[in-house]
Coordinates of C-alpha atoms and ligand atoms in Angstrom, one line a residue:
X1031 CA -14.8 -122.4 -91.9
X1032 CA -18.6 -123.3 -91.9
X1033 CA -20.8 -120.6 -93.3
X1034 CA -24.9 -120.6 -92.7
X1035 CA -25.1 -119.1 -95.7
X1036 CA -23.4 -118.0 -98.9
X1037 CA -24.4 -115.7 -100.9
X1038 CA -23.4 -116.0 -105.2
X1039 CA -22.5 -112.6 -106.4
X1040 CA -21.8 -109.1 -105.1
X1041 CA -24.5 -107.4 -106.6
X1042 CA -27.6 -104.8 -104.8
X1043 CA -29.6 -108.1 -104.1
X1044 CA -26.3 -110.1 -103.0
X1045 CA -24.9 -107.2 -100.8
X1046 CA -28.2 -106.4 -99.2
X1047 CA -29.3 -110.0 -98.5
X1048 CA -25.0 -110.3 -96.7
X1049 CA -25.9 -107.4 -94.6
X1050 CA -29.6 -107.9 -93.8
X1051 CA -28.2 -112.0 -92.9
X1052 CA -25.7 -110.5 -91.0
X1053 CA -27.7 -108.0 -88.7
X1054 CA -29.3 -111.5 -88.0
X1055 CA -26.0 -112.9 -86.4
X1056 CA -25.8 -115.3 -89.6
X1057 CA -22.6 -115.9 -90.4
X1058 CA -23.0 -115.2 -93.8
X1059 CA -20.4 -114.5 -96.7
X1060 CA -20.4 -113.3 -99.8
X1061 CA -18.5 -114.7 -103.1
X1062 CA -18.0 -112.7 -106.1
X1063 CA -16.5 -113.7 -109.4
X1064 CA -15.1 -110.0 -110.5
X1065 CA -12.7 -108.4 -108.4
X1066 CA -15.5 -105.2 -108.0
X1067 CA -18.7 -104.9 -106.2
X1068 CA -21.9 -103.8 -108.2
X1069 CA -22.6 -107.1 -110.8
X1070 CA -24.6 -105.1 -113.6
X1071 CA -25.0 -101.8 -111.8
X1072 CA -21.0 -101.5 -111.1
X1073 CA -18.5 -98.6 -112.1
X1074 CA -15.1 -97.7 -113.7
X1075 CA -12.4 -95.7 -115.0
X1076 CA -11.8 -94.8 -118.2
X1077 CA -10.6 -91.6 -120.2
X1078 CA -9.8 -90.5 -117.0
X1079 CA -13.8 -90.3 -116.1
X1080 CA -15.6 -92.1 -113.4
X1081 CA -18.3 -94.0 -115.2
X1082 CA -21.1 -96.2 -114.2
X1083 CA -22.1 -99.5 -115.9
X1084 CA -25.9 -99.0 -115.4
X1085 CA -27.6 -96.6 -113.7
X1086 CA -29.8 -93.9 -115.3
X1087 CA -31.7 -92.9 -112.3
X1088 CA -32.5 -95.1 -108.9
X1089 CA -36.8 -95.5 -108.9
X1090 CA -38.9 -95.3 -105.7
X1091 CA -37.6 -92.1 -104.8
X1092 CA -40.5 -90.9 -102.5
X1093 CA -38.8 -88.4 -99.9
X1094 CA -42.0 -87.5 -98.3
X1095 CA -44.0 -91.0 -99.0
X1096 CA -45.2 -93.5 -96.0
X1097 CA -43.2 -95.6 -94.0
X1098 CA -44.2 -98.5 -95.9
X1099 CA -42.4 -97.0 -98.7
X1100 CA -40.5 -99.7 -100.5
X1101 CA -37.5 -97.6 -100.5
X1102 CA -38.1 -96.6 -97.1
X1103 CA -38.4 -100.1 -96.0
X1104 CA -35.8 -101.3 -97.6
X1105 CA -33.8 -98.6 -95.5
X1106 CA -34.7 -99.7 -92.3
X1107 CA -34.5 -103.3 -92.6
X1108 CA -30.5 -102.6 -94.0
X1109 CA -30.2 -100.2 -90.7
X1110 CA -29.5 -97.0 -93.7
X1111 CA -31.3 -93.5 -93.9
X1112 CA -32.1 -92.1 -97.0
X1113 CA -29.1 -88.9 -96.6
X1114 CA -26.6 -91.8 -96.9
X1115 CA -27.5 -92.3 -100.5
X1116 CA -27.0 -88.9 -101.1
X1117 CA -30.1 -88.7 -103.9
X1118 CA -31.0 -85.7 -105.8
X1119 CA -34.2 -85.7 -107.9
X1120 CA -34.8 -85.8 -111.1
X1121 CA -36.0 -82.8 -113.1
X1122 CA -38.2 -83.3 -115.6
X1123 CA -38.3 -86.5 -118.1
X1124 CA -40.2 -87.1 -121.0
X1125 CA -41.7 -89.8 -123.2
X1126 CA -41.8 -89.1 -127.1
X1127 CA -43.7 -90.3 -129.7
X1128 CA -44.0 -89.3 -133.0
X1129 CA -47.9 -88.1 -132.1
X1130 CA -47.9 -87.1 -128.6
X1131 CA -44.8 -86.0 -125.9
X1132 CA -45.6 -86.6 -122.5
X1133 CA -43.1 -84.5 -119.5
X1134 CA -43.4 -86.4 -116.3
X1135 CA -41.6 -85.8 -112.8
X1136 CA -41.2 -86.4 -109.2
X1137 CA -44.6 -84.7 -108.9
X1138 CA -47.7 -86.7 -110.0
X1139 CA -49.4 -84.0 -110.8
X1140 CA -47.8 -83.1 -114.5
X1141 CA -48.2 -86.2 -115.8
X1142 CA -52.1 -86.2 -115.0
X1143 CA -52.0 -82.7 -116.7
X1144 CA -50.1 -84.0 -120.0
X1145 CA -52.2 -87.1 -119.9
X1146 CA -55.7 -84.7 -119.4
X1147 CA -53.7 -82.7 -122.4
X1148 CA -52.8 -84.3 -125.1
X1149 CA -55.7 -87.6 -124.2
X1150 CA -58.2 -85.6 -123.4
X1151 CA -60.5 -88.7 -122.8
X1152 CA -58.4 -90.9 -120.8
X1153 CA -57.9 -88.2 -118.2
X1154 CA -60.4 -90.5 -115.7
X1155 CA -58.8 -93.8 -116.9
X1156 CA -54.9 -92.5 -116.3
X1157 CA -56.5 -92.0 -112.9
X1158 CA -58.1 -95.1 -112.4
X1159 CA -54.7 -96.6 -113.6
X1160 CA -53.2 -95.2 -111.1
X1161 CA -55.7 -96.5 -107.9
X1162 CA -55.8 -99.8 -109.6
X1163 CA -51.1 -99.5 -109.0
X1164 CA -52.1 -98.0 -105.3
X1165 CA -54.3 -100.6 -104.6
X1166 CA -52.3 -103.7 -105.9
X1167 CA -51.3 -106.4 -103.6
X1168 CA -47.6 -106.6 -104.2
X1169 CA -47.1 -109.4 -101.7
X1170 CA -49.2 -112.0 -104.1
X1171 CA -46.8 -114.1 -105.1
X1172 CA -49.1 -116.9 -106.0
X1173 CA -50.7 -115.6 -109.1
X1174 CA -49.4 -116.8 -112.7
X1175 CA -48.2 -114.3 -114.8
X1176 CA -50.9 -112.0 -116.3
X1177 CA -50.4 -109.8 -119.6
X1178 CA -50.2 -106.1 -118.6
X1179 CA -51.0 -104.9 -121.9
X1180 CA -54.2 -106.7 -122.0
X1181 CA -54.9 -105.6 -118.5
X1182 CA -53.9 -101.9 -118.9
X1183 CA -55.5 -102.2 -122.5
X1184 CA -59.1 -102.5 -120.5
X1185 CA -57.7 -99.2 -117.8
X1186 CA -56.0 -97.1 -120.6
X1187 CA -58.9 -97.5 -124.1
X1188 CA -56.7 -95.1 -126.0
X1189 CA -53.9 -97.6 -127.7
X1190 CA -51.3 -94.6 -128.4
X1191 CA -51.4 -94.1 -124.3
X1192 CA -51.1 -97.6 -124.0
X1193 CA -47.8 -97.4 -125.8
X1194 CA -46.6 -94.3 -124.2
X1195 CA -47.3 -95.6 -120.9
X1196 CA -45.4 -99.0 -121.5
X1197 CA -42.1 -97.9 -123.2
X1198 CA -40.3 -96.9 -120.0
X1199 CA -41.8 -99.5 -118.1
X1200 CA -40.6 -102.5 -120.3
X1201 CA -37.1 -100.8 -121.0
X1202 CA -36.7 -100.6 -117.3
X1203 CA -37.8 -103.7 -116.1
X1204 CA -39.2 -106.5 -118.7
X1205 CA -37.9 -109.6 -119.4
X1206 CA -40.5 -110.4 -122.0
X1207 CA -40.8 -109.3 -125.5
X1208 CA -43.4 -106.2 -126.3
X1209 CA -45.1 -107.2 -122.6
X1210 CA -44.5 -107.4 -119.3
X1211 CA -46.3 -109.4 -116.3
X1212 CA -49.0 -107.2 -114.9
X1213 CA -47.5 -107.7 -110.9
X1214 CA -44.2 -106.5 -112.5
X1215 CA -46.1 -103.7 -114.7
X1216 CA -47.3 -102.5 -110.9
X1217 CA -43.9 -102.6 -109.5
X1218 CA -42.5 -100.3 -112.1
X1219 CA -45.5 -98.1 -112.5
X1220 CA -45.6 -97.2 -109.0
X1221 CA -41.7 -96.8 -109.0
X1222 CA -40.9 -94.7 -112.1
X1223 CA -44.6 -92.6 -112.1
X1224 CA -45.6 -92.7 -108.5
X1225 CA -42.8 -92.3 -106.1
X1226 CA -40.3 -91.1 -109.1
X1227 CA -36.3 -90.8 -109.3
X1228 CA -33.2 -89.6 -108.2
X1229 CA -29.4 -90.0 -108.4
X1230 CA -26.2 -89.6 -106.0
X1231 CA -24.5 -86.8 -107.8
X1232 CA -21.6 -88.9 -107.5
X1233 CA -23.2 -92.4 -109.2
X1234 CA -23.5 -96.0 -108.3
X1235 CA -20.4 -95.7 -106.1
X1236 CA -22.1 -94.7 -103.4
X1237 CA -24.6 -96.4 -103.2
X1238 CA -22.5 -99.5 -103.3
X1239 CA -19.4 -97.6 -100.8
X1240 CA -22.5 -97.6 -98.5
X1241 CA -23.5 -100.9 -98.8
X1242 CA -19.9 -102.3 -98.7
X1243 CA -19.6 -100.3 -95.0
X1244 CA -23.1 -101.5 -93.7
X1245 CA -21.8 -105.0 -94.7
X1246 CA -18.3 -104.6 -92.8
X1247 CA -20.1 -103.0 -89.7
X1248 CA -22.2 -105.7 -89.5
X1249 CA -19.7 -108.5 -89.5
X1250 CA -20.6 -110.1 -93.0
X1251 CA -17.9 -111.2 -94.9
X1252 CA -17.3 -110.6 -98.8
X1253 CA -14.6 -112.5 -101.1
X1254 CA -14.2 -110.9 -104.9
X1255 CA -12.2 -113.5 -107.5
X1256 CA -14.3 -116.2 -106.2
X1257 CA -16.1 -117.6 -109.0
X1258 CA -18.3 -120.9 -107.7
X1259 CA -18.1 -123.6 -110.5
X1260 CA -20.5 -126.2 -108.3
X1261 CA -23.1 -126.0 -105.8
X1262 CA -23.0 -129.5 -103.8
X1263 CA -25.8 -131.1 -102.3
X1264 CA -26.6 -134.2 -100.5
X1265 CA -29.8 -136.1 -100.0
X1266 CA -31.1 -133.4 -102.1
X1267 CA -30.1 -131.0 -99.7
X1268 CA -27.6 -127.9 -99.8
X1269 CA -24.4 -128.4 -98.3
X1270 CA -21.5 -126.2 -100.0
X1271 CA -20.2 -124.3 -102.7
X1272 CA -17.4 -125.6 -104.9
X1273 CA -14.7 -122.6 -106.2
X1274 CA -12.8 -122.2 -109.7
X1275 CA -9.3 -122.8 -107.4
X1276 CA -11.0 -126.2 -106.1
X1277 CA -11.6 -124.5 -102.3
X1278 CA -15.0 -126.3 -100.8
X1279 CA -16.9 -123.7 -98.1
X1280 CA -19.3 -125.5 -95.9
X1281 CA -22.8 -123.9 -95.7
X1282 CA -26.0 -124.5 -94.1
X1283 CA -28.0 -122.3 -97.6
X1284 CA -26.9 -120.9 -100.7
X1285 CA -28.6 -117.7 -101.9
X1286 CA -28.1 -117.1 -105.8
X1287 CA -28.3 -113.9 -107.3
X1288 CA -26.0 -115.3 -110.5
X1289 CA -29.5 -115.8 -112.6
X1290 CA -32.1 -119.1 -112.6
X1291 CA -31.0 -120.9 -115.1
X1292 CA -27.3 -120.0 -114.3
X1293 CA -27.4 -121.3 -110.6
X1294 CA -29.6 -124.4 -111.2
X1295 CA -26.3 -125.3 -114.0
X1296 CA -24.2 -125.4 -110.9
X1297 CA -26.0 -127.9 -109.9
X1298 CA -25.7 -131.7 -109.9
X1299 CA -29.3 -132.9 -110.1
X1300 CA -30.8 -130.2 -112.0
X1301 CA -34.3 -129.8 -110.8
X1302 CA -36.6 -131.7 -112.9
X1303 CA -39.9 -129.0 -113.0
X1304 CA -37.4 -126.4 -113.7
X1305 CA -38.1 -125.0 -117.3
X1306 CA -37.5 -121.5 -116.9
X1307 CA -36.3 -120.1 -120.5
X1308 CA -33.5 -118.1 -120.9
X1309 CA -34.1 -114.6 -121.1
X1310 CA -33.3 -113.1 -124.7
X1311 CA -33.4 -109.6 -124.2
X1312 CA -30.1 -106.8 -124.1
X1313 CA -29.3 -103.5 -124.9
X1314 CA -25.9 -102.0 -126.0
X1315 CA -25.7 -97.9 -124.3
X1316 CA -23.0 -95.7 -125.7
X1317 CA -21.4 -93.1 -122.8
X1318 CA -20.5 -89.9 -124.5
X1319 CA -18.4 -87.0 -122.5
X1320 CA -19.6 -83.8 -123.5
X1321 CA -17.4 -80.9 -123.5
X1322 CA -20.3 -78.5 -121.7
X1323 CA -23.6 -79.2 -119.7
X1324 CA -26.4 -81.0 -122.3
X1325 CA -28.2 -77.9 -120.9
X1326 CA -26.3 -75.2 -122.8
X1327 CA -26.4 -77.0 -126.1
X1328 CA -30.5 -77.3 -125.4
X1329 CA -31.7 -79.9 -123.9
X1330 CA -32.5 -79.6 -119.7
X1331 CA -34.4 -83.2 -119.5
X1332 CA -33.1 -85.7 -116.9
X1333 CA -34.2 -88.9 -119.3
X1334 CA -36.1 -89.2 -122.5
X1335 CA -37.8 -92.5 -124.1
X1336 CA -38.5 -92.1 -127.4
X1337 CA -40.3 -94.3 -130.0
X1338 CA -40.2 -93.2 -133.7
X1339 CA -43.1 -95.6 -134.6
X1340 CA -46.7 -95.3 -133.2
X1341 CA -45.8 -99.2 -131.4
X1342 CA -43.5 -100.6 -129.5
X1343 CA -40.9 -103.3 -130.9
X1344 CA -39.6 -104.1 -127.4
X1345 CA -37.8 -107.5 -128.7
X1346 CA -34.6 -108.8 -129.9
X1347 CA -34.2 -107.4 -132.9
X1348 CA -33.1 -108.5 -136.7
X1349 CA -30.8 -106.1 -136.8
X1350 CA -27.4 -105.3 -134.4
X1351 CA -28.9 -102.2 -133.1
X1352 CA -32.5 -101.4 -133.2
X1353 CA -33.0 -97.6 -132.9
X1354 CA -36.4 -97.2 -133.6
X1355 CA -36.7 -96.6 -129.6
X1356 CA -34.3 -95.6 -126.7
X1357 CA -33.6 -94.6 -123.4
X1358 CA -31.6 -91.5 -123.4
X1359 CA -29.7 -90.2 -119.9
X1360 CA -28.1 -87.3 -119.0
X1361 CA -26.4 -87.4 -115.6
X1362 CA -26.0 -83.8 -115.3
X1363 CA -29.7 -82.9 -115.6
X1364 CA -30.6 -83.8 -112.1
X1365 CA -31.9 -80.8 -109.8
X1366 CA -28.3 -81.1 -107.8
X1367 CA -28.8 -78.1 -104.8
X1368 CA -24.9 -77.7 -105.7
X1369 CA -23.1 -77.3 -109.0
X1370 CA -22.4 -81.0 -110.4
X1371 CA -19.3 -81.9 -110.2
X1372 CA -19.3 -85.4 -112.3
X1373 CA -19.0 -85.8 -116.2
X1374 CA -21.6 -84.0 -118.4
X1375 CA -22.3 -86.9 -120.4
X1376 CA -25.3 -88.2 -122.6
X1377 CA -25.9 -91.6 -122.3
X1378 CA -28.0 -93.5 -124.9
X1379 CA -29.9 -97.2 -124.5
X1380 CA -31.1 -99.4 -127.5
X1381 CA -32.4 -103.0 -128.2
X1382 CA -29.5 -104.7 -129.6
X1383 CA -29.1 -108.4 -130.9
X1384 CA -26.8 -110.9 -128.1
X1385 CA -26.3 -113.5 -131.3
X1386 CA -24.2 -110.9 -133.6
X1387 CA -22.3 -109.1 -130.9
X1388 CA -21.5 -112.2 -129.1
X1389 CA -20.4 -113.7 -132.8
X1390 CA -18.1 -111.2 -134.0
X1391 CA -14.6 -110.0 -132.4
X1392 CA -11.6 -108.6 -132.5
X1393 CA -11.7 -105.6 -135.1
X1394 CA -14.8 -106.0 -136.7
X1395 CA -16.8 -105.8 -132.8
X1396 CA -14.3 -102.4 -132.4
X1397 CA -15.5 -101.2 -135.8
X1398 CA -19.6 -102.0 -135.2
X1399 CA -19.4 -100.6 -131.5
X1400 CA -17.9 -97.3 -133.1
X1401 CA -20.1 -97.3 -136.5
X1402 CA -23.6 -98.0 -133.9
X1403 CA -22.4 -95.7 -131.8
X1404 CA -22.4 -92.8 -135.0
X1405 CA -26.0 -94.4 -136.2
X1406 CA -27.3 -93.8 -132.8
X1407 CA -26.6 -90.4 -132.2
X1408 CA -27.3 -89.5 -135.9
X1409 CA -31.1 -90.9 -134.6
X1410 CA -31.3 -89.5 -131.4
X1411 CA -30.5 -85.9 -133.0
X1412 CA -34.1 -85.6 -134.2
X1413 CA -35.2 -86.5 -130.8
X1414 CA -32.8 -84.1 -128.8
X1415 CA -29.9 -82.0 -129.3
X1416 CA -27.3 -82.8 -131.6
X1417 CA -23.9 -84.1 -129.5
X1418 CA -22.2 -84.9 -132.6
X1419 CA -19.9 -82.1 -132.7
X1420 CA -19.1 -82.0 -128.5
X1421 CA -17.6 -85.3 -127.9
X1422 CA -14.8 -85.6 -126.0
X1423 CA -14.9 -89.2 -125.4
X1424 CA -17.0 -92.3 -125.4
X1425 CA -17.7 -95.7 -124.7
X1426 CA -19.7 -98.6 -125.5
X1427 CA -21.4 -101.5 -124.6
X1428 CA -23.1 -104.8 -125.5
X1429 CA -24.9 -107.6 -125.1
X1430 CA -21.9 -109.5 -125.0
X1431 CA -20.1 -107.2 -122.4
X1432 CA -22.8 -107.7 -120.1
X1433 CA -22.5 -111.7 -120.8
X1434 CA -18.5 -111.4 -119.7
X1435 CA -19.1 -109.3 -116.5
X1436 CA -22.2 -110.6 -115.1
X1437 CA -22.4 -114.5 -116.8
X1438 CA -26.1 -113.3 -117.4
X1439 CA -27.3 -115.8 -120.3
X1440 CA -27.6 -114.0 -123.5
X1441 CA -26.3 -110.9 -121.9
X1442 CA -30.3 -110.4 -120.8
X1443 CA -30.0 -107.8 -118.6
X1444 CA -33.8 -108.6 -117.0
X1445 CA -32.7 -112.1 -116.7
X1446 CA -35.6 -115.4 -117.5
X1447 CA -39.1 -114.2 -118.4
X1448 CA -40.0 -117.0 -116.1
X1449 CA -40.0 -115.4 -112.4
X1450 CA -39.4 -117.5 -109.4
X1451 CA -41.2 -114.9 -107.5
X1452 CA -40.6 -117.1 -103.9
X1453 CA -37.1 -117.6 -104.8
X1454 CA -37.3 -121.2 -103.4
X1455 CA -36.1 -123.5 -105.8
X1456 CA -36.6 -127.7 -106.0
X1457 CA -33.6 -128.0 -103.8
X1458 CA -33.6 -127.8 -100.2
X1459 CA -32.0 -124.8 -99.1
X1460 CA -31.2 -123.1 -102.3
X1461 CA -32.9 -119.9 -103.2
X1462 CA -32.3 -117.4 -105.9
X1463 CA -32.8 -113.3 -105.6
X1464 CA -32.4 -110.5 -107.8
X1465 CA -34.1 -109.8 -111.0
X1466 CA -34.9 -113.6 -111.6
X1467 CA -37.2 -112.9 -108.4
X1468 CA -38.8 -110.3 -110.3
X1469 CA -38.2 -107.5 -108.4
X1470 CA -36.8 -105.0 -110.7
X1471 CA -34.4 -102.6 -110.5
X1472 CA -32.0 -101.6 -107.9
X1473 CA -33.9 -100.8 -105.4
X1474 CA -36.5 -104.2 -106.1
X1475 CA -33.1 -106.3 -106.3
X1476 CA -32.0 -104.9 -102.7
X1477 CA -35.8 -105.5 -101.6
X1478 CA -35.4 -109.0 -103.0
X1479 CA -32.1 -109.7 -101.1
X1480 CA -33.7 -108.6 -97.8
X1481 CA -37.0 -110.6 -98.5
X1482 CA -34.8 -113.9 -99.4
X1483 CA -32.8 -113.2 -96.2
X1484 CA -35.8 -113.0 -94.0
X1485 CA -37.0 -116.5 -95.7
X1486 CA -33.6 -117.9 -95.1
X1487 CA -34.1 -116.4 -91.5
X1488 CA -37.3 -118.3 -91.2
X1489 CA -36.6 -121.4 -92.9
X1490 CA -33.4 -122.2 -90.7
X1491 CA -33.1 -125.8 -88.8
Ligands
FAD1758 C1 -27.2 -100.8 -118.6 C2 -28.1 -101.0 -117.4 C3 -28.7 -99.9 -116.9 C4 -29.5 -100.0 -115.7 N1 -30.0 -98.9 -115.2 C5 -30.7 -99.0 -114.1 C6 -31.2 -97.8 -113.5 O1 -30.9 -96.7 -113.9 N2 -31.9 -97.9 -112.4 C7 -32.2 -99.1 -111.8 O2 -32.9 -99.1 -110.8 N3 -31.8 -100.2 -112.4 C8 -31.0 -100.2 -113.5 N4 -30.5 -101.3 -114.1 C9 -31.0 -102.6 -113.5 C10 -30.2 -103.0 -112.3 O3 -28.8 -102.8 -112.5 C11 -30.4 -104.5 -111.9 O4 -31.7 -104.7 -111.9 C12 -29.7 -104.8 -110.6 O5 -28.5 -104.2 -110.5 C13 -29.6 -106.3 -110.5 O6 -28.9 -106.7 -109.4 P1 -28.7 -108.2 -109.0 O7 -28.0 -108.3 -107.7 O8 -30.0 -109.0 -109.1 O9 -27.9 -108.9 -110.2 P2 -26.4 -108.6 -110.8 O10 -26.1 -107.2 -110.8 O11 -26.4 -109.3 -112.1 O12 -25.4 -109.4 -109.8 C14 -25.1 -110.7 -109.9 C15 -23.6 -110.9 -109.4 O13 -23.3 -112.2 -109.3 C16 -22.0 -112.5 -109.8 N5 -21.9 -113.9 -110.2 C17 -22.6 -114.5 -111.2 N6 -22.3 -115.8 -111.3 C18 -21.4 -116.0 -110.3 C19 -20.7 -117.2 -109.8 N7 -20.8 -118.3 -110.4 N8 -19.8 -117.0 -108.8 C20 -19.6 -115.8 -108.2 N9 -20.3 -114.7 -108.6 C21 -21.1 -114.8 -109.6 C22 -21.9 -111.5 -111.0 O14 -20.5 -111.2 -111.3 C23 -22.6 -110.3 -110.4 O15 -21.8 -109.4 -109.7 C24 -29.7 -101.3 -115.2 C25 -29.1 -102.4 -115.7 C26 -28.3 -102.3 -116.8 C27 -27.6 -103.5 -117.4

């Protein structure tokens, strides 16, 4: 069978792209090396919990935003409303540092009091910040990469703001170390801060239950334990995907959301201008059950960042583990209308090194998974509750986990720091999506998926 296009991986930018190509009449299917849907925001089963791989909180909430939304666009152009994602806002968040906490939430309005609070002085720059993110034109994809922290720096003159401002929006999006591009800086401003977060009370599932439907109703096709070991091409032209098992599937366009560097090494003639560097930056995030809500052992926050210095070291560190800073999740703490039915669990995210977790296995990996885990929580007890003493079960994982399940390069969750922000590569009717796009995120990998299928749309003979 003859494909127009075939999509590389099952993940949000993959499964949107399938059913936004298939609402098209595109006969369009998708391949997927695991035997699950999701890529790194996927789920499982263990202890006897449902668990997810990734996700914290899904951005660009905005119930009551405009049409041109990006959630809400992203909606219509996969034919969804937003009740099937089932979301339930956050409550309140905070960012911590050792001379200043900020609370944010859905509602704007805090975090211009805490700012006004505790920075007196850059109460008019936060809000100059925030009309320079309002008034950004997202769809400029010819720009180079510009430094958000030297752009920001200018906005934001207080340098403790600065770094208060940054930490969640480099551990939720950047690629690059202590920085991030200022187009991408925009992105996640506007979709942590402005339009804010949420959750399905019952996870990633379904989210991705959803998608999988949309994709069936619409006639795209999906195959998991289908790993493609070669993209072939002739005249320097696309013309189909080569399987693990040897099968060849025909295709008019290949859409990649396996990584840049990762698709372009399934390629024969790798494209000569191509020197995107590999992406070097990965967290490990420990999953602790807790036997009672986080709220009755005192703390009612749905996420907390936390820096114990007065700067950032967003970077691959020189140690395993670096817990100077962290992202720390509690499912359970979102403002669900009925009781939560899920796992009260904390989860906890730090900077960890690819290069030792990938080097070690066996029963010395087992042993540092369990011993960071301890360290971590040990830390993170000065920052919130101590859940030392109400664990009923745990998990871990690491850089090199997220290697093994999503092929990601250095396990680097954020992919290259080099963005193809078009997603048209050097060879004719290959394009990548997902976060080597730049889109960040699940809902900016979904948006990139529906972008690249509208270009695929456009570009067709
Ligand atoms: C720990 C963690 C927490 C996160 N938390 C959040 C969060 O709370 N909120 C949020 O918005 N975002 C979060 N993210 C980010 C979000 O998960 C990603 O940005 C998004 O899921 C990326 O989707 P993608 O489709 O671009 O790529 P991926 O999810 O990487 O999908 C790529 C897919 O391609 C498959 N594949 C690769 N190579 C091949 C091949 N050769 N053949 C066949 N298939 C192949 C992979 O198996 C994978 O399924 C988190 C990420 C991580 C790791």
């Amino acid at each position: 069978m003859t494909y127009d296009t075939v999509i590389i991986g099952a993940g949000m930018s993959g499964l949107a792209a399938g059913i936004r190509l298939a609402h098209f009449d595109s006969r369009v299917l998708i391949v997927e090396k695991h035997f699950r849907e999701g890529g790194l925001n996927s789920y499982y089963t263990a202890g006897g919990y449902p668990l997810d791989t990734g996700l914290h909180a899904m951005t660009n909430y905005a119930p009551n935003g405009p049409k041109s939304a990006p959630l809400k666009k992203l909606l219509r152009s996969l034919r969804l409303r937003l009740s099937d994602f089932d979301l339930t806002p956050q409550t309140t968040s905070k960012i911590v540092f050792p001379f200043a906490t900020l609370t944010f939430s859905n509602d704007l309005d805090l975090l211009k009091q805490e700012v006004t609070q505790n920075f007196p002085n850059q109460a008019d720059n936060f809000v100059k910040l925030i009309k320079v993110v309002n008034e950004y034109d997202f769809g400029d994809l010819a720009s180079g990469r510009k430094s958000a922290r030297k752009i920001v720096s200018e906005i934001i003159t207080d340098p403790d703001l600065l770094e208060m401002i940054l930490l969640p929006v480099l551990y939720y999006g950047s690629a690059e170390e202590d920085d991030i591009d200022f187009w991408q800086f925009c992105i996640m401003f506007q979709s942590l801060f402005l339009e804010g977060l949420a959750r399905p009370p019952g996870g990633v599932r379904v989210i991705l239950s959803t998608l999988l439907k949309r994709l069936e109703d619409a006639g795209g096709e999906l195959r998991f334990g289908a790993q493609v070991t070669r993209i072939e091409e002739t005249d320097g032209k696309v013309t189909a995907v080569i399987l693990k098992d040897g099968e060849r599937i025909e295709c008019g366009s290949v859409l990649s959301s396996a990584g840049r560097i990762e698709t372009t090494e399934l390629t024969d003639t790798k494209p000569p201008d191509d020197s995107a560097r590999a992406g070097q930056l990965s967290f490990v995030e420990s999953i602790n059950i807790l036997d009672r809500p986080a709220k009755e052992l005192g703390e009612d926050s749905t996420l907390i960042f936390y820096c114990n210095s007065e700067k950032i070291r967003y970077r691959k560190p020189e140690e395993p583990v670096d817990l100077d800073s962290g992202v720390i999740c509690f499912p359970g703490n979102f403002d669900y209308t009925d009781s939560y039915n899920g796992p009260e669990m904390v989860r906890v995210t730090h900077m960890a090194d690819y290069d030792y977790w990938f080097g070690i296995e066996g029963l010395q990996y087992m042993k540092a998974k369990a011993d960071w885990r301890l360290r971590s929580l040990e830390t993170i007890a000065n920052v919130t509750s101590d859940f030392r003493d109400h664990i009923k079960f745990s998990d871990i994982f690491t850089p090199d986990t997220v290697r093994r399940y999503t092929g990601h390069i250095n396990g680097a969750v954020y992919g290259s720091p080099d963005k193809l922000k078009r997603g048209v590569t050097n060879l004719r009717k290959l394009y990548i999506c997902g976060s080597d796009q730049g889109y960040l995120g699940i809902v900016g990998a979904m948006l990139s998926g529906v972008i690249m299928a509208n270009v695929i749309m456009k570009e067709k003979d």
